[in-house]
Coordinates of C-alpha atoms and ligand atoms in Angstrom, one line a residue:
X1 CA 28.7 -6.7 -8.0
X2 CA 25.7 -4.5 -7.1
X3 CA 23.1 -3.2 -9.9
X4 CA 24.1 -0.3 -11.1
X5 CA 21.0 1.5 -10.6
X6 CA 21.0 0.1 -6.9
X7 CA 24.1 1.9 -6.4
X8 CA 22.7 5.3 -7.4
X9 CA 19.8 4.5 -5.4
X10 CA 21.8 4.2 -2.3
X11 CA 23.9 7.3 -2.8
X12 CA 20.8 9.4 -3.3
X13 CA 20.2 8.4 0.1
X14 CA 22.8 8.2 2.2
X15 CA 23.7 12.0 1.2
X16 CA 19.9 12.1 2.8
X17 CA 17.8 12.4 -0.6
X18 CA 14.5 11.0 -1.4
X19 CA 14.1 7.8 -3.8
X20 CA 11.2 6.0 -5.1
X21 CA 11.8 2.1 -4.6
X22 CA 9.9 -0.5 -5.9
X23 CA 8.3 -3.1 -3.8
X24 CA 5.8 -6.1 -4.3
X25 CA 2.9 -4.1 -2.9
X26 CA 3.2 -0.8 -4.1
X27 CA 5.9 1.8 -4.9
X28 CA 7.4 3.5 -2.1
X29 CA 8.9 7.2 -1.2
X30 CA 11.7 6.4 0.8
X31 CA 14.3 8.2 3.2
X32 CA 17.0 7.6 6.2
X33 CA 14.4 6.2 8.7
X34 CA 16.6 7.0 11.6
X35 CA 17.5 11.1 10.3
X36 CA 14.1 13.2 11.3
X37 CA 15.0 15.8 8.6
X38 CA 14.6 13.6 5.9
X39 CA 11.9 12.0 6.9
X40 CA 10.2 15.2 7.3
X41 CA 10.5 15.7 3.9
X42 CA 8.7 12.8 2.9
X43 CA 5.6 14.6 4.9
X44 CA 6.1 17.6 3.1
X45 CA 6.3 15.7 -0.5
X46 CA 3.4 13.8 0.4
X47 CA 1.6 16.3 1.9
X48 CA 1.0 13.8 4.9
X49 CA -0.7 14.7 7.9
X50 CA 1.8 13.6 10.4
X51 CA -0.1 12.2 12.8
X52 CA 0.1 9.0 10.0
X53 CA 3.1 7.2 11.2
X54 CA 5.1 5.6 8.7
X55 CA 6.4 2.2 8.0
X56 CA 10.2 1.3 8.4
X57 CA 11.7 -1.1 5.7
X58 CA 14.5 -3.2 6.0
X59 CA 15.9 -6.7 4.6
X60 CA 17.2 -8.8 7.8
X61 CA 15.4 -9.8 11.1
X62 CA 18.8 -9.4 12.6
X63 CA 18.5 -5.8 11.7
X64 CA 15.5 -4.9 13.2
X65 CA 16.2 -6.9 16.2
X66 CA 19.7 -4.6 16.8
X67 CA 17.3 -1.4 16.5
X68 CA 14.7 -2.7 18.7
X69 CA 15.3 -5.5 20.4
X70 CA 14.3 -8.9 20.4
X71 CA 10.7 -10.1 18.8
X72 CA 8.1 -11.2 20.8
X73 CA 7.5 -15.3 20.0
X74 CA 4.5 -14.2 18.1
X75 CA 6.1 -11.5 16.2
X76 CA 9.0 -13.8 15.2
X77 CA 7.0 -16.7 14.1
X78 CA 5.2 -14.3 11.6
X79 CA 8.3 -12.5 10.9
X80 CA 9.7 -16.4 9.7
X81 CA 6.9 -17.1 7.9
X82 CA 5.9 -14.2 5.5
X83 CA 9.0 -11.8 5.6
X84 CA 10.3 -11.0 2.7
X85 CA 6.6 -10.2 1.8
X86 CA 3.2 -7.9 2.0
X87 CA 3.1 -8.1 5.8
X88 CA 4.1 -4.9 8.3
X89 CA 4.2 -5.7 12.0
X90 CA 3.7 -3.2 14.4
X91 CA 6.6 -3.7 17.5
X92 CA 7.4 -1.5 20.8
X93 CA 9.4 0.9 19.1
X94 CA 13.1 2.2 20.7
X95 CA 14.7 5.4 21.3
X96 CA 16.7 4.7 18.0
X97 CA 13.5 5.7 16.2
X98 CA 12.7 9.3 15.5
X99 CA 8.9 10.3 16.9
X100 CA 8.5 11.6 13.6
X101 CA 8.2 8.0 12.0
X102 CA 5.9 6.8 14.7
X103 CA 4.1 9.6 15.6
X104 CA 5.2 9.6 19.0
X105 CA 3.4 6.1 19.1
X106 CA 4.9 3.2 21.8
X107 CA 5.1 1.1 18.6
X108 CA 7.0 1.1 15.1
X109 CA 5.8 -0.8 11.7
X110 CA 8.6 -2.8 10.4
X111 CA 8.7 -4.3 6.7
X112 CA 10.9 -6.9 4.9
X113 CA 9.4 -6.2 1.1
X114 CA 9.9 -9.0 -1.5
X115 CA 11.2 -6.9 -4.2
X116 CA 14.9 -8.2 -5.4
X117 CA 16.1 -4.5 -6.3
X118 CA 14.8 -3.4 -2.8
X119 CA 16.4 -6.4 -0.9
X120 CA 19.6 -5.6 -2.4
X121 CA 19.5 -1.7 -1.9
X122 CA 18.4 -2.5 2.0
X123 CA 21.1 -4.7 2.7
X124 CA 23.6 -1.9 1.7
X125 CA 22.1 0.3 3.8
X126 CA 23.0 0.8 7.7
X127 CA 19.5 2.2 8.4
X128 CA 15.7 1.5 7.3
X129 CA 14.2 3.5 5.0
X130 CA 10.9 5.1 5.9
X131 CA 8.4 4.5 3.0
X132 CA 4.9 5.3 2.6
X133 CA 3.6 4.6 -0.9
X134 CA 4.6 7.1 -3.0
X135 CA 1.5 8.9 -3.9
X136 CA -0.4 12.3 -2.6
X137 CA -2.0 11.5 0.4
X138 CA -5.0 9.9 -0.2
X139 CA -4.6 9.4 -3.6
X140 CA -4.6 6.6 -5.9
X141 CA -1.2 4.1 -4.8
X142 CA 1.5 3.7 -7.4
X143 CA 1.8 0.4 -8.9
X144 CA 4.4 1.3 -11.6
X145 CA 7.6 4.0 -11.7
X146 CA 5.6 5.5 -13.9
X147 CA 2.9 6.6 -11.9
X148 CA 5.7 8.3 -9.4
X149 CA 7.5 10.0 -12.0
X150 CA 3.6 11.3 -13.0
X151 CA 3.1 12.6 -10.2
X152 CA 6.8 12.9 -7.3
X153 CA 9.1 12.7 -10.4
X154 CA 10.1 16.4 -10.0
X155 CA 10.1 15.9 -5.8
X156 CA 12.2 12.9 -5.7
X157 CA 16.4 12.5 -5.9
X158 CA 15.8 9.3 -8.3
X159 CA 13.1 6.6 -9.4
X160 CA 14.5 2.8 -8.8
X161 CA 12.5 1.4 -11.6
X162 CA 11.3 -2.6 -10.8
X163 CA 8.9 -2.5 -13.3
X164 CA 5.0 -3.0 -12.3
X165 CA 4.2 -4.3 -8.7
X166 CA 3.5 -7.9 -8.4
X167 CA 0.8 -7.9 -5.7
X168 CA -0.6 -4.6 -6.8
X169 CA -2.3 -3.4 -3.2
X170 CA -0.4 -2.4 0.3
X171 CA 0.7 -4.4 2.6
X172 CA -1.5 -6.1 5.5
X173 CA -0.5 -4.5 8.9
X174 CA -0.8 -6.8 12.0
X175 CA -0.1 -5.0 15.2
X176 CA 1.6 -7.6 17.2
X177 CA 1.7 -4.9 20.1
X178 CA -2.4 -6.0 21.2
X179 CA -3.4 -9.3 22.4
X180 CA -4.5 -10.8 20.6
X181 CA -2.4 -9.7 17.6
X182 CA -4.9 -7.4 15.5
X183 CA -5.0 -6.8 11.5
X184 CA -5.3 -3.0 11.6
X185 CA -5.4 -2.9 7.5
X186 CA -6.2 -5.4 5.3
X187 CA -3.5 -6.1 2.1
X188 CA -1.7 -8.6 0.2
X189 CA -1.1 -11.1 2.5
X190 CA -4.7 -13.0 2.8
X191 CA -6.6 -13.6 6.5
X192 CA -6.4 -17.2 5.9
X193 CA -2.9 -17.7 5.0
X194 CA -2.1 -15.0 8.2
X195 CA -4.1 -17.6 10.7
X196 CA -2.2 -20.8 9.1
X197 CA 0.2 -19.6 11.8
X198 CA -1.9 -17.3 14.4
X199 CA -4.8 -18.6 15.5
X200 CA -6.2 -15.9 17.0
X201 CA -6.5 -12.5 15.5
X202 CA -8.5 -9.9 15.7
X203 CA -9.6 -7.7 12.2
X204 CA -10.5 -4.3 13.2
X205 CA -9.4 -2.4 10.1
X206 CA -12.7 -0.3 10.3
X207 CA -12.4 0.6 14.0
X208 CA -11.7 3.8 15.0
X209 CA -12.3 7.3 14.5
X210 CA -8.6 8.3 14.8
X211 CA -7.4 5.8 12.7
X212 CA -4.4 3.6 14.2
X213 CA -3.8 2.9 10.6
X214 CA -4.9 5.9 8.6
X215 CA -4.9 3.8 5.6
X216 CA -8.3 3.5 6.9
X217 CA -9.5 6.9 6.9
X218 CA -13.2 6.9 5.1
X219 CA -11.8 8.5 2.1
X220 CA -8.5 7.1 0.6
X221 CA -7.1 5.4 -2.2
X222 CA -9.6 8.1 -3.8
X223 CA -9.9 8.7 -7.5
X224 CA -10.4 12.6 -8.4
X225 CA -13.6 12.0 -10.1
X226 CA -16.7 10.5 -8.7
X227 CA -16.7 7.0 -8.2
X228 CA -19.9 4.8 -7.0
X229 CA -19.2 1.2 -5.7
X230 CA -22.5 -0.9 -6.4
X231 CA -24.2 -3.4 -8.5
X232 CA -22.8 -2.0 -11.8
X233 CA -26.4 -2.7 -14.0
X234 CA -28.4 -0.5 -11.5
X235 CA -25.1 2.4 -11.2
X236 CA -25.4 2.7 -15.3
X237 CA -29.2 2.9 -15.1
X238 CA -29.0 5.6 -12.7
X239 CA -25.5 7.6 -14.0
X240 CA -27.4 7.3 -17.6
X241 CA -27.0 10.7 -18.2
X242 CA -23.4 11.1 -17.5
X243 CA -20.2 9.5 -19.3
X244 CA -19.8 6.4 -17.3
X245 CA -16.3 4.5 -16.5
X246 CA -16.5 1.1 -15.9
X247 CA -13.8 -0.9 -13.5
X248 CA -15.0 -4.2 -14.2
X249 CA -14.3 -8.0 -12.8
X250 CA -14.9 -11.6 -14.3
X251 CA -17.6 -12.3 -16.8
X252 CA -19.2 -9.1 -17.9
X253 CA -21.5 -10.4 -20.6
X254 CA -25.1 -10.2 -18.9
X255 CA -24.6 -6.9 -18.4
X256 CA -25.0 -3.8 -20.9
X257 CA -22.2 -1.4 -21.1
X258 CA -22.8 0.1 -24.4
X259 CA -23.7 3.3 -23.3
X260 CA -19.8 2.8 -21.0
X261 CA -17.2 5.4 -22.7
X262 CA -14.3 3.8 -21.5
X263 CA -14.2 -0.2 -19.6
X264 CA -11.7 -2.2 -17.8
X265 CA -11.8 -5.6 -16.6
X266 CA -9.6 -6.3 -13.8
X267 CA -9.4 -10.0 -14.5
X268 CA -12.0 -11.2 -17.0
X269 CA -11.5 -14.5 -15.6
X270 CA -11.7 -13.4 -12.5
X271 CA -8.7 -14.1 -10.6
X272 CA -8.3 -12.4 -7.2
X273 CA -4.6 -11.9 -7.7
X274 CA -4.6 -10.4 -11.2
X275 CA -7.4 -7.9 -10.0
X276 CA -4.8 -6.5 -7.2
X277 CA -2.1 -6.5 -10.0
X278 CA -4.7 -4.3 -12.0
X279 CA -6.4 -2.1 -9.6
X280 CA -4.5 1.4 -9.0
X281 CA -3.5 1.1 -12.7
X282 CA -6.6 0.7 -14.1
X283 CA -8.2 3.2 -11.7
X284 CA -5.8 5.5 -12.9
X285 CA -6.5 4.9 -16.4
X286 CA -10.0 5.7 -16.1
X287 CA -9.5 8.7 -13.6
X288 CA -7.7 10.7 -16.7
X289 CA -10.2 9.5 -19.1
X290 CA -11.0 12.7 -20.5
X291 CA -14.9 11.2 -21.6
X292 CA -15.6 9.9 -18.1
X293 CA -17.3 12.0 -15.9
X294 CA -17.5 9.3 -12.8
X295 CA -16.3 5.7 -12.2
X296 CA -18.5 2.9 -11.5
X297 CA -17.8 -0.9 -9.9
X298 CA -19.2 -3.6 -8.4
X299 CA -17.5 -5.0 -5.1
X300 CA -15.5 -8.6 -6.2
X301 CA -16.2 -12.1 -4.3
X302 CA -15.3 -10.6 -0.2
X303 CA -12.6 -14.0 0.1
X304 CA -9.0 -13.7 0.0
X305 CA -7.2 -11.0 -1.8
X306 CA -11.1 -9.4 -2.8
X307 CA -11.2 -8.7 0.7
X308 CA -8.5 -6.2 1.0
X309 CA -9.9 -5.1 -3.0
X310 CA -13.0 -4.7 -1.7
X311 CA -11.7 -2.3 1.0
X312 CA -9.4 0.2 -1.4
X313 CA -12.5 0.5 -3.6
X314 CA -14.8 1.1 -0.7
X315 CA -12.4 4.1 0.4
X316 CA -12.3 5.1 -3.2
X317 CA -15.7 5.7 -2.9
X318 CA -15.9 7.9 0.4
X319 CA -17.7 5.4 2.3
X320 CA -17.5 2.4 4.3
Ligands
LIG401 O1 2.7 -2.1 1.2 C1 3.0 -1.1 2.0 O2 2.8 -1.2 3.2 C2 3.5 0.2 1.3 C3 4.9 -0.2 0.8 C4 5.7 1.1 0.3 O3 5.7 -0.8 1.8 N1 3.6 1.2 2.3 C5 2.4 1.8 2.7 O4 2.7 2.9 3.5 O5 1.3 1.5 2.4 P1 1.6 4.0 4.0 O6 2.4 5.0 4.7 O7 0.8 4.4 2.8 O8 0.7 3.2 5.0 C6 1.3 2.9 6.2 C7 0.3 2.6 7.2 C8 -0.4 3.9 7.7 O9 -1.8 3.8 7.5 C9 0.1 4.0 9.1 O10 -0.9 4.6 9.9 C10 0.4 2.6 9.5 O11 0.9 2.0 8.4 N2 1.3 2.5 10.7 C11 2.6 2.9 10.7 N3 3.1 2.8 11.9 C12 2.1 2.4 12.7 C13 2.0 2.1 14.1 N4 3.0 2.3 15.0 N5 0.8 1.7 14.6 C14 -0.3 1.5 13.8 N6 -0.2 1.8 12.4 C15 0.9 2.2 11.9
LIG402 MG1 -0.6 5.0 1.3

């Protein structure tokens, strides 16, 4: 017997509505993959450029292999190893998909996300749902239904409510469709755990001025108020005269952030995977501080899930 809630997810869309569903990256907005109406509407909610081709979610390998045919060895060894998860592959795309999804690309992202709701709501589906995350382009990535319903909640046919994201940042996108395979964004599956099973592949997430993955655009993931990435004792000495917001990590103790009018510590013991858990939250908390005039953070340790961190905050800040 299906969830309840799953059930009004999935007539929402199969009358060709919009519905936020949760996954273990981030929330998404999701549509018919395979209808280009609807998924033109999730451009227009977003108010996506669409030459930013969106990802394709779905809960079987067998699926995706009907719609586009059979994997490529490499694809399908990663596909076995970290689907469900926070991995997107990039595949030659068939005439099954509409251009609109891939921007009239070669290639299509697929998904398997490890979120239970999700998983159950794909496999009573007969198509993918096209999801980006279900902010305003370039915004700050939701991380809770809560943050949708702030934002989409009047734009969307219903909110699938999973509670708060367990990784916290998108999913890593390997394009399987270059040799050798290449990471075109980093996310919440780690390098190192992605070359446990390729050896070779290339990272070229800051590569190109029209972006393959426009994740990467300069700006992204962007805050409405200012916010400076540095060391965080020189960014107070020099914002001094402003009201400072502090996204902190690990011990903060040696530092002074008296003058601070609002602080939050991603992981005061500064684990990697909490800090992802925390980030779009706590940047949002400190966007709509009313005291704070700009944001200030340090980069965290640039190793395993501070690397794809690292690279939301550097966005957030406008530069690279
Ligand atoms: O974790 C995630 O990936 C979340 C959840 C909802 O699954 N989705 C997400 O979607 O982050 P979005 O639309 O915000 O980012 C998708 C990225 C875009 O930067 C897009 O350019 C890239 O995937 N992408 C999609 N199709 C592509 C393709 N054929 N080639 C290269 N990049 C592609
Ligand atoms: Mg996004």
């Amino acid at each position: 017997m299906s969830d309840r809630r799953v059930l009004e997810a999935r007539a929402h869309l199969m009358a060709g509505e919009l519905v936020a569903i949760p996954t273990e990256t981030v929330y998404g907005l999701a549509g018919n993959g395979f209808v280009a109406e609807t998924v033109s509407k999730i451009f227009a909610v977003k108010n996506r450029p669409t030459f930013d081709p969106l990802i394709l979610h779905t809960d079987s390998l067998s699926k995706i292999e009907a719609w586009i045919g059979e994997l490529s060895p490499l694809a399908h060894r990663l596909a076995v190893a970290f689907w469900p998860g926070p991995m997107t592959l990039v595949l030659p795309t068939s005439s099954l998909i509409p251009d609109l999804v891939t921007s009239g690309l070669p290639s299509v992202a697929f998904r398997i996300p490890a979120h239970p709701l999700t998983l159950e709501l794909l496999s009573l589906l007969p198509f993918p749902l096209a999801a980006p995350s279900a902010n305003p382009f370039g915004y700050i990535s939701p991380t809770r239904a809560e943050h949708v319903a702030n934002q989409l909640g009047g734009q969307v046919a219903y909110i699938l409510d999973g509670g708060p994201c367990a990784v916290g940042v998108e999913s890593t996108i390997v394009s399987c469709v270059s040799d050798p395979p290449a990471v075109l964004r980093l996310g919440g599956l780690t390098l190192s755990r992605l070359q446990s099973v390729v050896k070779e592949v290339a990272v070229r997430p800051h590569s190109s001025s029209r972006p393959e993955a426009p994740g990467m655009l300069e700006s992204h993931y962007a805050p409405c108020k200012p916010f400076f990435l540095g060391d965080l004792q020189f960014l107070l000495e020099q914002h001094q005269d402003k009201g400072c917001a502090v996204l902190g990590f690990g011990d903060l103790s040696k530092i002074d952030t008296s003058s601070v009018v609002r602080l939050h510590n991603l992981s005061p013991s500064g684990s990697l995977a909490e800090a992802a858990q925390n980030l779009f939250a706590y940047m949002r908390l400190l966007d709509d501080c009313a005291a704070a005039d700009c944001i200030l953070a340090a980069p965290l340790p640039e190793r395993g899930l501070g690397r794809a961190i690292n690279d939301r905050l550097r966005r957030a800040a406008g530069s690279k």
